[in-house]
mmCIF file of C-alpha atoms in Angstrom:
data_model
loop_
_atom_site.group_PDB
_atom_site.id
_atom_site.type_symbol
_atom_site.label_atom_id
_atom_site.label_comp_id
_atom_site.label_asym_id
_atom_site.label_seq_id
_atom_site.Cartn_x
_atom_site.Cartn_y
_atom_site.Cartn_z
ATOM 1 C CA UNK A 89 -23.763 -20.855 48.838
ATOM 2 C CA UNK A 90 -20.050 -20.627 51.196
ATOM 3 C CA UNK A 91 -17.867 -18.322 50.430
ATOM 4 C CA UNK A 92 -16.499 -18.469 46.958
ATOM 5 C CA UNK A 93 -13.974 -15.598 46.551
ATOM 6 C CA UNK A 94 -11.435 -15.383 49.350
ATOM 7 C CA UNK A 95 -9.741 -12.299 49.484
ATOM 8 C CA UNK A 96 -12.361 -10.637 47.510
ATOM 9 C CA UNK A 97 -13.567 -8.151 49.421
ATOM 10 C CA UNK A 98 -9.896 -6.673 49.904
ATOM 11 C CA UNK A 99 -10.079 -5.134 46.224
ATOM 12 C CA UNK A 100 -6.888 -5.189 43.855
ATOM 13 C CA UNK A 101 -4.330 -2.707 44.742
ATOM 14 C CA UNK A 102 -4.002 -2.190 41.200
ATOM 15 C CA UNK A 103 -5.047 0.205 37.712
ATOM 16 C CA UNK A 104 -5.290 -1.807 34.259
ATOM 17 C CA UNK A 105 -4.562 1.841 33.009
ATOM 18 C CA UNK A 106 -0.981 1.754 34.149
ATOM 19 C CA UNK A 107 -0.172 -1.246 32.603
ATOM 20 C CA UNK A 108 1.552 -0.262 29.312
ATOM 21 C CA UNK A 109 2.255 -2.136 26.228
ATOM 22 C CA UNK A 110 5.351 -2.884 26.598
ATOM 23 C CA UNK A 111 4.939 -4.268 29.672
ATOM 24 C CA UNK A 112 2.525 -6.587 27.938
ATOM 25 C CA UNK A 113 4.964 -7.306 25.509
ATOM 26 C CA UNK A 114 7.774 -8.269 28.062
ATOM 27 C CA UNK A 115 5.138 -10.780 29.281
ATOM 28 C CA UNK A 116 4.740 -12.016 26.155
ATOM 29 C CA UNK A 117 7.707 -12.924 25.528
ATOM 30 C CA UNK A 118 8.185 -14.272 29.004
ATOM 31 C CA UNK A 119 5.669 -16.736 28.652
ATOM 32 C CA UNK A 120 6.932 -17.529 25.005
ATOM 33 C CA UNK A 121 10.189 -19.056 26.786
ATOM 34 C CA UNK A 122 8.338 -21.149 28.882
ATOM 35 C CA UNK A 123 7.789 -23.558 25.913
ATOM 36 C CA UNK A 124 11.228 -24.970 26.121
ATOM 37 C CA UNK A 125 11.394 -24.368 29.914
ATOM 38 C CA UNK A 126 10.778 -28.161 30.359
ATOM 39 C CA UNK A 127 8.094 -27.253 33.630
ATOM 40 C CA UNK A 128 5.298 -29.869 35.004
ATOM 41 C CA UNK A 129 2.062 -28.438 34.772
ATOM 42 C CA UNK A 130 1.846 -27.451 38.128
ATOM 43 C CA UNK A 131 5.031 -25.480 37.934
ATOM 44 C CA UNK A 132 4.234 -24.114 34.795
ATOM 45 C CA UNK A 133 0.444 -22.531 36.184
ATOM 46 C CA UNK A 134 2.854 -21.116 38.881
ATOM 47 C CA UNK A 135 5.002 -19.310 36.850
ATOM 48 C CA UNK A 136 2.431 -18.313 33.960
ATOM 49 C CA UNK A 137 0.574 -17.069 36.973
ATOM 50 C CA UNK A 138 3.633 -15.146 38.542
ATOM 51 C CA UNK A 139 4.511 -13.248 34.644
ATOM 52 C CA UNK A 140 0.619 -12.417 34.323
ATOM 53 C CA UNK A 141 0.554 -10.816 37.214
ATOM 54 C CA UNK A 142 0.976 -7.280 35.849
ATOM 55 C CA UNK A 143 0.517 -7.648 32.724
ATOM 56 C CA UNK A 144 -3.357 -9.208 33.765
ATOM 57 C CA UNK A 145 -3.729 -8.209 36.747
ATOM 58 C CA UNK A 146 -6.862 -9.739 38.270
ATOM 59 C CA UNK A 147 -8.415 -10.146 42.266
ATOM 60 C CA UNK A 148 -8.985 -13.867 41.669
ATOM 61 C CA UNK A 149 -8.224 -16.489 39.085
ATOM 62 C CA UNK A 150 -8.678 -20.051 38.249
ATOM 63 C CA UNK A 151 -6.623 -22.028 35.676
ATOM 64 C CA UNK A 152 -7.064 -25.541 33.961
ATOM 65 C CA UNK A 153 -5.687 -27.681 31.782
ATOM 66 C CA UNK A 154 -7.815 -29.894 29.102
ATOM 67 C CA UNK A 155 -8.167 -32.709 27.549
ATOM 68 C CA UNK A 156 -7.896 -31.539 24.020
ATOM 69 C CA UNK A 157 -10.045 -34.500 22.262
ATOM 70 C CA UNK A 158 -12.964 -34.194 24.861
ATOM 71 C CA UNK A 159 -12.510 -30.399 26.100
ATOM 72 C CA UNK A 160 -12.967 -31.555 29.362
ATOM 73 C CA UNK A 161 -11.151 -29.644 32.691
ATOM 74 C CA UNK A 162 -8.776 -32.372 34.372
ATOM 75 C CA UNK A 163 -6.444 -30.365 36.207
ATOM 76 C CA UNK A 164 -7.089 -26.961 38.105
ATOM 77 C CA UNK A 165 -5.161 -24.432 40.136
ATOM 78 C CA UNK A 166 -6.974 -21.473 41.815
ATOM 79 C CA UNK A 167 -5.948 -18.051 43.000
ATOM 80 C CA UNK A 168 -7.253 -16.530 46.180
ATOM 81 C CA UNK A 169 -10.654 -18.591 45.986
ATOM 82 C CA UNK A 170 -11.632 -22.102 47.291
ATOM 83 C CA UNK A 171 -11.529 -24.890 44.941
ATOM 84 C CA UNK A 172 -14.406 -25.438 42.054
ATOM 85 C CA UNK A 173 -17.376 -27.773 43.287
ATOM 86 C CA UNK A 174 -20.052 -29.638 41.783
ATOM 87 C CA UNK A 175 -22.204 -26.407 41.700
ATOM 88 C CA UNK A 176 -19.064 -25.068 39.555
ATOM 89 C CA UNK A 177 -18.929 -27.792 37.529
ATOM 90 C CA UNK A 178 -22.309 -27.877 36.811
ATOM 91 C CA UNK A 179 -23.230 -23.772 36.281
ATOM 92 C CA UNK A 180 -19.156 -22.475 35.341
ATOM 93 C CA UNK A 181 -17.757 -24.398 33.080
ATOM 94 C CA UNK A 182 -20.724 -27.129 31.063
ATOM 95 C CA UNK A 183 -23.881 -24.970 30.604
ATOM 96 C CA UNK A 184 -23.546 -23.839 27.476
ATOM 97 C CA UNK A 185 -23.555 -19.447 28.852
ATOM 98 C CA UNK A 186 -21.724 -16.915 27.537
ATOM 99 C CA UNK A 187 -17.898 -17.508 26.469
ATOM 100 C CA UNK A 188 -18.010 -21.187 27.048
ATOM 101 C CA UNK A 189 -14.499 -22.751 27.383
ATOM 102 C CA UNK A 190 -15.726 -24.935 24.435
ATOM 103 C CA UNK A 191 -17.081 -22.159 22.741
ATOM 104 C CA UNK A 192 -13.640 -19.915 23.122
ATOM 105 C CA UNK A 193 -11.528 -22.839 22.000
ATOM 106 C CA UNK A 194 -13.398 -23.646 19.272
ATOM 107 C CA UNK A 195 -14.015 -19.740 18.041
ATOM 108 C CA UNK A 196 -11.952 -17.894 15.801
ATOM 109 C CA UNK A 197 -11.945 -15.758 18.983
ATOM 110 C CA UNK A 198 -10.040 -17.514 21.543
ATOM 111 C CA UNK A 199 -10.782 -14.934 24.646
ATOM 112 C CA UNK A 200 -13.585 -12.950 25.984
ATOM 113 C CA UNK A 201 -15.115 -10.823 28.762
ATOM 114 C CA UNK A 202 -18.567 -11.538 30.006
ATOM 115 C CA UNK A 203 -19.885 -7.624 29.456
ATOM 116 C CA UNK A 204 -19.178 -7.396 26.125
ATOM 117 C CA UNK A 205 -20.414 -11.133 25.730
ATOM 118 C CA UNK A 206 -23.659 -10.267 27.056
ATOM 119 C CA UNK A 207 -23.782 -6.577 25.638
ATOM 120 C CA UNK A 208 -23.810 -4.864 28.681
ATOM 121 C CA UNK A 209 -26.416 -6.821 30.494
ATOM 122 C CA UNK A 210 -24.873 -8.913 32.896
ATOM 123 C CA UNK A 211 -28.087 -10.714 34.314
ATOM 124 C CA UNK A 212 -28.674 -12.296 31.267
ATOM 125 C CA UNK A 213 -26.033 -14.894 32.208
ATOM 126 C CA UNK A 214 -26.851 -17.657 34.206
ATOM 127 C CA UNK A 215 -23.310 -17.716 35.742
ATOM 128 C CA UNK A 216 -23.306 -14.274 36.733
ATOM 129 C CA UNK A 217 -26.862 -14.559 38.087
ATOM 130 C CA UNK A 218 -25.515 -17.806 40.021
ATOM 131 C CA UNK A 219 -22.019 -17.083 41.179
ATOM 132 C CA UNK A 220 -20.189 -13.949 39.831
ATOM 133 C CA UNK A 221 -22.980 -11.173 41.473
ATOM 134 C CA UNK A 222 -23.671 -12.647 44.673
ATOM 135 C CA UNK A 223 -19.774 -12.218 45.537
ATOM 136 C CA UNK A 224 -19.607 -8.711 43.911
ATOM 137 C CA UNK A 225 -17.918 -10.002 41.024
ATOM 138 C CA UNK A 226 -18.337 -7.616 37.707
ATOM 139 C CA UNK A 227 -15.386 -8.379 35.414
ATOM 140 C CA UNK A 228 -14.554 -11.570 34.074
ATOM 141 C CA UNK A 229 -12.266 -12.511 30.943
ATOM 142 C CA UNK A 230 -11.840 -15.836 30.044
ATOM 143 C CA UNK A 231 -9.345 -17.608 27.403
ATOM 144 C CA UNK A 232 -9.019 -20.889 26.305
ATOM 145 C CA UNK A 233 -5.356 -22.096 25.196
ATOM 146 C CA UNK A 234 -5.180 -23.431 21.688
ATOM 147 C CA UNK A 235 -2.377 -24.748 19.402
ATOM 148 C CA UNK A 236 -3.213 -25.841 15.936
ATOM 149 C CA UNK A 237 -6.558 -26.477 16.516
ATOM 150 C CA UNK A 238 -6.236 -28.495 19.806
ATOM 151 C CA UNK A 239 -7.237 -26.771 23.463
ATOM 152 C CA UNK A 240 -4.900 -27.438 26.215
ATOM 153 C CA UNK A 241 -5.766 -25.082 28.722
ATOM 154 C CA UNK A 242 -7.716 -22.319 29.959
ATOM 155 C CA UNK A 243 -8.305 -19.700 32.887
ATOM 156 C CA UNK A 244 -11.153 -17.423 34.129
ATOM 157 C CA UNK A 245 -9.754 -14.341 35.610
ATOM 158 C CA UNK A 246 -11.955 -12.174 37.731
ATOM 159 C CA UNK A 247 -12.270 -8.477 39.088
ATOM 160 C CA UNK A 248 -14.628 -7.078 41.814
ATOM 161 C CA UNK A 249 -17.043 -4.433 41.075
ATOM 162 C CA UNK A 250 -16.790 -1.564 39.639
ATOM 163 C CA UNK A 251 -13.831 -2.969 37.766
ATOM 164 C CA UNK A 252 -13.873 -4.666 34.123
ATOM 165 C CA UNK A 253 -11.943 -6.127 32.201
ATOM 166 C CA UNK A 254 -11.255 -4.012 28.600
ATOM 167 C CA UNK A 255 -11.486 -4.981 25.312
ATOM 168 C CA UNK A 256 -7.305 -4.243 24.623
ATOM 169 C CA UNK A 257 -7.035 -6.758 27.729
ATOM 170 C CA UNK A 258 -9.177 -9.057 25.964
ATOM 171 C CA UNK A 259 -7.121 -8.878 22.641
ATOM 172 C CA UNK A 260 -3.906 -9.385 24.584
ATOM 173 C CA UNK A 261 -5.368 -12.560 26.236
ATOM 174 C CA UNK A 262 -6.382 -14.047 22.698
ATOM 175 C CA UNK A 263 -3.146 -13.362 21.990
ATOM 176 C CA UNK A 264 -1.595 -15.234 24.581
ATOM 177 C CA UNK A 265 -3.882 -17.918 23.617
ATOM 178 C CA UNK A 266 -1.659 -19.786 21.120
ATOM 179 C CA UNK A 267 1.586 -19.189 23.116
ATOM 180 C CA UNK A 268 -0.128 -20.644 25.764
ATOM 181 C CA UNK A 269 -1.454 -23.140 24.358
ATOM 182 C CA UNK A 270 2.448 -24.334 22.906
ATOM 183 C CA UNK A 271 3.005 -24.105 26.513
ATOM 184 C CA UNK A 272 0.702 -26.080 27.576
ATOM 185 C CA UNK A 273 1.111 -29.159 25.294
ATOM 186 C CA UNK A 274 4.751 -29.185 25.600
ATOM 187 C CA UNK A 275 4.069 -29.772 29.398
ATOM 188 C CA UNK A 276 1.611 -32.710 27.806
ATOM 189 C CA UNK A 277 4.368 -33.779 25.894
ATOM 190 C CA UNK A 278 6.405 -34.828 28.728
ATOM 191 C CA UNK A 279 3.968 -36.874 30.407
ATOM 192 C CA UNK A 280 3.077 -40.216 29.061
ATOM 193 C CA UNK A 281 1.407 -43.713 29.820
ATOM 194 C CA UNK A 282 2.730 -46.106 32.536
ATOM 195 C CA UNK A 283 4.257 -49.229 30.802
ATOM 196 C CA UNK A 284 3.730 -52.681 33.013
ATOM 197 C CA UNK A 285 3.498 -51.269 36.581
ATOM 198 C CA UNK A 286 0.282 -50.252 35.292
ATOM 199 C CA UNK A 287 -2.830 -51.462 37.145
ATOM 200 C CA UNK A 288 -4.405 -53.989 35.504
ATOM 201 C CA UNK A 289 -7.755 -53.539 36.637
ATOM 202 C CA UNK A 290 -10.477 -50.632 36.317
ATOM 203 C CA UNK A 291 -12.111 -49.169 38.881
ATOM 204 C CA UNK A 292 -16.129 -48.802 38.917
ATOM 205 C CA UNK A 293 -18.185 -46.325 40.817
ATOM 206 C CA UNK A 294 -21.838 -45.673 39.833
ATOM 207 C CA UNK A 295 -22.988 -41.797 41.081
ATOM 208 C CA UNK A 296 -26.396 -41.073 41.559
ATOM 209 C CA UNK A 297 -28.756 -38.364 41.012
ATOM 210 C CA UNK A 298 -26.974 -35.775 44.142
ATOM 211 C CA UNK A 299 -23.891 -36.623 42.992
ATOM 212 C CA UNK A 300 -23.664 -39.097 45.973
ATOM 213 C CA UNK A 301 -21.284 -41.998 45.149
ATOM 214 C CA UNK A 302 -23.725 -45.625 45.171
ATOM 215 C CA UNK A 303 -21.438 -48.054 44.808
ATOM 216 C CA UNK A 304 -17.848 -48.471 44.271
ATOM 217 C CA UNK A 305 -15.134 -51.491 43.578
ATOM 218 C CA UNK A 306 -12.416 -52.512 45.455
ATOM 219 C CA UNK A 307 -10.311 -50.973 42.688
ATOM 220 C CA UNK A 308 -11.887 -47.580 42.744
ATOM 221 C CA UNK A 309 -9.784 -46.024 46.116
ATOM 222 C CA UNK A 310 -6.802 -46.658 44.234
ATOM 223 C CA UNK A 311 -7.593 -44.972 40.992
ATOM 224 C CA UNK A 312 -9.127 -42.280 43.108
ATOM 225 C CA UNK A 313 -6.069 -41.628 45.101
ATOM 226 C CA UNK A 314 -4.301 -41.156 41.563
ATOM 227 C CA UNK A 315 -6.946 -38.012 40.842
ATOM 228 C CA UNK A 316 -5.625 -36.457 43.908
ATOM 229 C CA UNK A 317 -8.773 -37.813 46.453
ATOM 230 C CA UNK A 318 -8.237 -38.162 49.879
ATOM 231 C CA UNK A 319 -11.692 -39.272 52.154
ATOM 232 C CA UNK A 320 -13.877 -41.646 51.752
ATOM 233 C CA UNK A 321 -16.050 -41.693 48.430
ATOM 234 C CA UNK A 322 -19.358 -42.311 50.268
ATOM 235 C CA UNK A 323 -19.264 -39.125 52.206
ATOM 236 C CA UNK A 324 -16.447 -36.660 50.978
ATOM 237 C CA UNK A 325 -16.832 -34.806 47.359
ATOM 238 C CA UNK A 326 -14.942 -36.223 44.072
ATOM 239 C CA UNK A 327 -12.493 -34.547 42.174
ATOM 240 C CA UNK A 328 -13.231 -31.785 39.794
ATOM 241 C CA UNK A 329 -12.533 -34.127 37.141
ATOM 242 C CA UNK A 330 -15.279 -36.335 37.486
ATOM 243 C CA UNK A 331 -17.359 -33.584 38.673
ATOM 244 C CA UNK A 332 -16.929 -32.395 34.927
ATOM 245 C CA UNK A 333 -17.162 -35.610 33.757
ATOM 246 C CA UNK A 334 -20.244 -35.947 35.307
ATOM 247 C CA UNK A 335 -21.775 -32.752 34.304
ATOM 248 C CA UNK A 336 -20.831 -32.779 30.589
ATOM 249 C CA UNK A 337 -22.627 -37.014 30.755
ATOM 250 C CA UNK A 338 -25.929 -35.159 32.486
ATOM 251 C CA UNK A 339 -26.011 -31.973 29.932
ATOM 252 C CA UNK A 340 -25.160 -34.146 26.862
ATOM 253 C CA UNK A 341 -27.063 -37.550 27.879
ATOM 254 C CA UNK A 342 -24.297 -39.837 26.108
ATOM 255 C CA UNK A 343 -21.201 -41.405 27.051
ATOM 256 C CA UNK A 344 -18.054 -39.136 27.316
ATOM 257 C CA UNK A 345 -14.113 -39.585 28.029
ATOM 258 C CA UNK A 346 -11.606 -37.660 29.598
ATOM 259 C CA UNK A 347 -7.740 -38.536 29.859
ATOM 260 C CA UNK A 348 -5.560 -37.003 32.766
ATOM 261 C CA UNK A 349 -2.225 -36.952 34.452
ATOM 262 C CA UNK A 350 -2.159 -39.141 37.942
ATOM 263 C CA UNK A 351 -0.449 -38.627 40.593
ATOM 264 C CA UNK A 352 1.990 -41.333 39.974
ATOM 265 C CA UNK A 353 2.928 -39.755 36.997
ATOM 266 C CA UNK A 354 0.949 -42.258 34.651
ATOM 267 C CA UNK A 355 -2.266 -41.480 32.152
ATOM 268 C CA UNK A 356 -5.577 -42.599 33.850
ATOM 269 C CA UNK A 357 -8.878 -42.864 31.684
ATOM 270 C CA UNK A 358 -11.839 -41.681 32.967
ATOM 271 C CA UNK A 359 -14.882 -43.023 30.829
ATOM 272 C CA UNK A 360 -18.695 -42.242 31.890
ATOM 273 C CA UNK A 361 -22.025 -43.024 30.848
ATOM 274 C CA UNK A 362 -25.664 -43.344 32.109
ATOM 275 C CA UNK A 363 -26.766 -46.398 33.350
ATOM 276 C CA UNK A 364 -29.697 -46.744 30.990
ATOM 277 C CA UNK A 365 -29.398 -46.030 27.761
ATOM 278 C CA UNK A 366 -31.354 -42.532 26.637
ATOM 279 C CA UNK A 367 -31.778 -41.559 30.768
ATOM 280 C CA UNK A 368 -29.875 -38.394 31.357
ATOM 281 C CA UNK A 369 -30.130 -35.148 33.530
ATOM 282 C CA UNK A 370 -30.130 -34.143 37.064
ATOM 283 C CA UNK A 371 -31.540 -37.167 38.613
ATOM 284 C CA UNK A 372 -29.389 -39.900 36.507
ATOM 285 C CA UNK A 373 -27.317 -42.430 37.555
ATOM 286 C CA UNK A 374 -23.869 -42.408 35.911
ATOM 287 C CA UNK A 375 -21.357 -45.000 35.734
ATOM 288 C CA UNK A 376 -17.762 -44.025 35.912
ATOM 289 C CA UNK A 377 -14.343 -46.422 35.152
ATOM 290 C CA UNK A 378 -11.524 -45.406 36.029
ATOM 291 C CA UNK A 379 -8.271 -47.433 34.129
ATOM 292 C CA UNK A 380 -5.046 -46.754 32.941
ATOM 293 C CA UNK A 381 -4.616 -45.207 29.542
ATOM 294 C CA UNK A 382 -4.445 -47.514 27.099
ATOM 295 C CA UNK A 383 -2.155 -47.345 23.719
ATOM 296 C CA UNK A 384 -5.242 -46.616 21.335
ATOM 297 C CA UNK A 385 -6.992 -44.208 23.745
ATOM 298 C CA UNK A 386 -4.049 -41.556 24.280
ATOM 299 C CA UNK A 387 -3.418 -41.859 20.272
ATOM 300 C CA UNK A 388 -5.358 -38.794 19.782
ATOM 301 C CA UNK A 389 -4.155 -36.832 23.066
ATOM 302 C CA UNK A 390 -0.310 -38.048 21.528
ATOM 303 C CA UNK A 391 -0.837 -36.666 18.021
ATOM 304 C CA UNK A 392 -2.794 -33.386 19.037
ATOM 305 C CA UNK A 393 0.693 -32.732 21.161
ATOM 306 C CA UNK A 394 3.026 -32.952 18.300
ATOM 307 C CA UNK A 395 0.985 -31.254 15.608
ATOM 308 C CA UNK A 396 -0.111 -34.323 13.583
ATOM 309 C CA UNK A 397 -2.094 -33.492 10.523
ATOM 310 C CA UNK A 398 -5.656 -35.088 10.316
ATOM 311 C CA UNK A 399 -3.821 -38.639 8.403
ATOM 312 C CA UNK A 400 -1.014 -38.765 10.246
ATOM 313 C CA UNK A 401 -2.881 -38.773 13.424
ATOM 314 C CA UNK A 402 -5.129 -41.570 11.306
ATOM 315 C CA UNK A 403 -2.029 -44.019 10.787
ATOM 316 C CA UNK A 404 -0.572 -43.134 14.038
ATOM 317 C CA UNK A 405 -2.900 -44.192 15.478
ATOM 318 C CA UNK A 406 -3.642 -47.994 13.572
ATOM 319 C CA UNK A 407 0.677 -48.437 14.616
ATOM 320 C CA UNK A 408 0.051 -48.142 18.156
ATOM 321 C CA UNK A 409 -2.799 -50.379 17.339
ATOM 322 C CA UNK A 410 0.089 -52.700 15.786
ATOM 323 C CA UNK A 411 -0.511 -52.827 12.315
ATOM 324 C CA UNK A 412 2.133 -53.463 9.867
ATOM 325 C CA UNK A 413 2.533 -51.431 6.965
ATOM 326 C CA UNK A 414 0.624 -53.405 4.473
ATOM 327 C CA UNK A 415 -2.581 -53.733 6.863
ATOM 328 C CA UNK A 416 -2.165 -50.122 7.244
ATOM 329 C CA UNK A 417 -1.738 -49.381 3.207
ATOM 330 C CA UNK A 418 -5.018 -51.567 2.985
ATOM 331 C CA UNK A 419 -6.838 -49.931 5.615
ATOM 332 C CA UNK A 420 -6.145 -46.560 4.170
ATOM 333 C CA UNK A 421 -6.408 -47.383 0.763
ATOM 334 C CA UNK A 422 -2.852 -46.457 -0.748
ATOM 335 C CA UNK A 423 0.248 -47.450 -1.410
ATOM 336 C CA UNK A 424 2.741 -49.112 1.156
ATOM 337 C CA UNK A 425 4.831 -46.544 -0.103
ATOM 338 C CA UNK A 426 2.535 -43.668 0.460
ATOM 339 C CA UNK A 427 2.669 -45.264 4.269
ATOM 340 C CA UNK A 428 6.672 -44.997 4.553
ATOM 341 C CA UNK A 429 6.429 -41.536 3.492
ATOM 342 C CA UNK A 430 3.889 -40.647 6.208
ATOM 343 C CA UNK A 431 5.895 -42.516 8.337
ATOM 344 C CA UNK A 432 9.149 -40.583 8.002
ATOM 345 C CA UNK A 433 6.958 -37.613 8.171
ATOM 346 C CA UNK A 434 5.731 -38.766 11.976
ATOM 347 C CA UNK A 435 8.677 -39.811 13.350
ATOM 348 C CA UNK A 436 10.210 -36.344 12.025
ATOM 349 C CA UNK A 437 7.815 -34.241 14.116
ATOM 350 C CA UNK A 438 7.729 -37.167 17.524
ATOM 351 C CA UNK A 439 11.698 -36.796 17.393
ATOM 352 C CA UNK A 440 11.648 -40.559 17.026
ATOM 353 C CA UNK A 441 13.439 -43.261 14.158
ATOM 354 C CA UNK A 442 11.368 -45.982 14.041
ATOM 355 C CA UNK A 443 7.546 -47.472 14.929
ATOM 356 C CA UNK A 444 9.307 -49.070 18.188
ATOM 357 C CA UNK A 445 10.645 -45.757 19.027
ATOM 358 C CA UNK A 446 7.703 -44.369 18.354
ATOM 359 C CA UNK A 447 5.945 -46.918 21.099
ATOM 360 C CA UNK A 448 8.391 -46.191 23.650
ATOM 361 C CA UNK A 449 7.797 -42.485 23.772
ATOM 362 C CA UNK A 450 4.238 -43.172 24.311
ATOM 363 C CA UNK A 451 4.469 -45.578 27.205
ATOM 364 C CA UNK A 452 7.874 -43.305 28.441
ATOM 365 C CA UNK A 453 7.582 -42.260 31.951
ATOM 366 C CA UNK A 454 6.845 -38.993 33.139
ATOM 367 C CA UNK A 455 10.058 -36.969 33.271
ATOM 368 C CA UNK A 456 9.859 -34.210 35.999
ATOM 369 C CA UNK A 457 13.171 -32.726 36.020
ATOM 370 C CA UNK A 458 13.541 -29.009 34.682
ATOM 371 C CA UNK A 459 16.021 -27.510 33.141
ATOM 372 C CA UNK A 460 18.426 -26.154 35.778
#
């Protein structure tokens, strides 16, 4: 395996004792302002990363942001190591080991550090067996990034042996979890689908078994080159996104979906499957299209941002579908009236007056100008 840590082997020139609680609570707060601060997500990993610094200090890190229907990685940004790989993708972050990202979001315990996970015995995690001890790697904490309910984030920080992480650094991650995770989804917020520039067609690549790309469509390259990929597919390795993509089709054997920022500032789809129905695991083929977000599909990603209850996120959903309000009374079963107040309740929270208004800040484009 190459060289996964970087500057590893230098040690941190630093002592979690030192840090003090209200230096903690300074970053706290600090990260609480970044909410408003109107920052794309890769200026706000930058400066979540800067404030953290002390407060969490760590040799290495690597953060992500997720899609918070699938709880799938689209976007990463890594600290003094080499990007993820499939190897990552495959042991890290989708098989199922101690403090999951999946299992941290969805916990009443949003952060956790692999010793105490594993209750003192290390080697009883695959990931440690696989990637943490071979690069001399003994503490690891790990938080996921949740507001009401929804996981938009999360990072894996990581200390070289003899150092751990504690259980007050723990607690002060999980509670950092929800502010983050406010964070997070207002950066979500501000990004939405393209409107008619939008490419019209998908893009098809079927992966085999070695995670070697088998055949492609003209359309693919472009939709590629909106992931971030520059190479050529046949040779050079995909992005993490579909790495994960990949992985979570192989562990879970059914079709999965993933929704993330492009480079051109528009929504892309990524939806996978196997080729043959029931056929999963290491050696399956899996068919990936790549398209641009459609109206129904970022309905859930759209009400998860702005704190939609469980029916407003229902009838949110059937008006970007189109539906007038007596096709939506009749789908629901109530009253039109009972619709109108749900409505009013929607547009309240969006920051939006009407349905139309309502469709335009889902198809707005992505505004990357901070405050300043």
């Amino acid at each position: 395996m190459p060289l996964f840590w970087g500057l590893i082997a230098l040690g941190g020139p630093w002592d979690s004792h030192v840090v003090t609680h209200g230096s903690r609570a300074r970053a706290y707060e600090r990260v609480a302002l970044l909410e408003d601060a109107r920052l794309d997500l890769p200026e706000l990993f930058d400066e979540v990363s800067r404030i953290l610094s002390d407060a969490l200090p760590r040799d290495t890190a690597c953060w992500h942001s997720t899609d918070p229907t699938s709880l799938i990685e689209t976007s990463f940004r890594v600290e003094h190591m080499p990007a993820p790989d499939a190897r990552i993708a495959e042991v890290a972050y989708l098989s199922g080991d101690y403090n999951s990202f999946v299992e941290l979001a969805t916990g009443r315990r949003h952060s956790g550090v692999l010793s105490t996970a594993t209750g003192g015995d290390l080697a009883r995690s695959l990931r440690y067996r696989e990637i943490l001890r071979p690069q001399s790697i003994l503490g690891e904490l790990r938080t996921s990034f949740v507001a009401d309910g929804a996981c938009w984030g999360c990072f894996a920080f990581f200390r070289a042996a003899p150092a751990d992480f504690t259980e007050l650094e723990r607690d002060f991650a999980h509670e950092l979890a929800s502010v983050l995770g406010r964070c997070f989804r207002a950066a979500g917020r501000r990004a939405r689908t393209s409107g008619p520039g939008a490419r019209l067609w998908p893009g098809v690549l079927v992966v085999d078994g070695d995670r070697r790309v088998e055949s492609i469509t003209p359309q693919a390259p472009g939709w590629l080159a909106e992931l971030g990929f520059v190479g050529r597919p046949e040779r050079d390795p995909l992005p993490f996104v579909l790495l994960a993509v990949l992985e979570r089709v192989r562990v879970d054997g059914r079709e999965t979906s993933a929704r993330v920022l492009g480079a051109s500032g528009q929504w892309v789809e990524i939806h996978a499957a196997p080729t043959s129905p029931g056929q999963h695991g290491r050696d399956s083929r899996v068919a990936i299209v790549l398209q641009a977000a459609t109206l129904p599909s970022m309905a859930p990603l759209i009400s998860a941002a702005y704190g939609l209850t469980a029916r407003e996120r229902e009838l949110t959903e059937l008006v970007l579908q189109g539906q007038g309000t007596s096709e939506i009374a009749e789908h629901l079963f109530v009253s039109p009236h009972t619709v109108q107040s749900h409505l009013k309740s929607i547009f309240a929270k969006v920051g939006v007056r009407s349905r139309r208004e309502l469709v335009g800040r889902v198809f707005a484009r992505h505004d990357v100008s901070p405050l300043g």
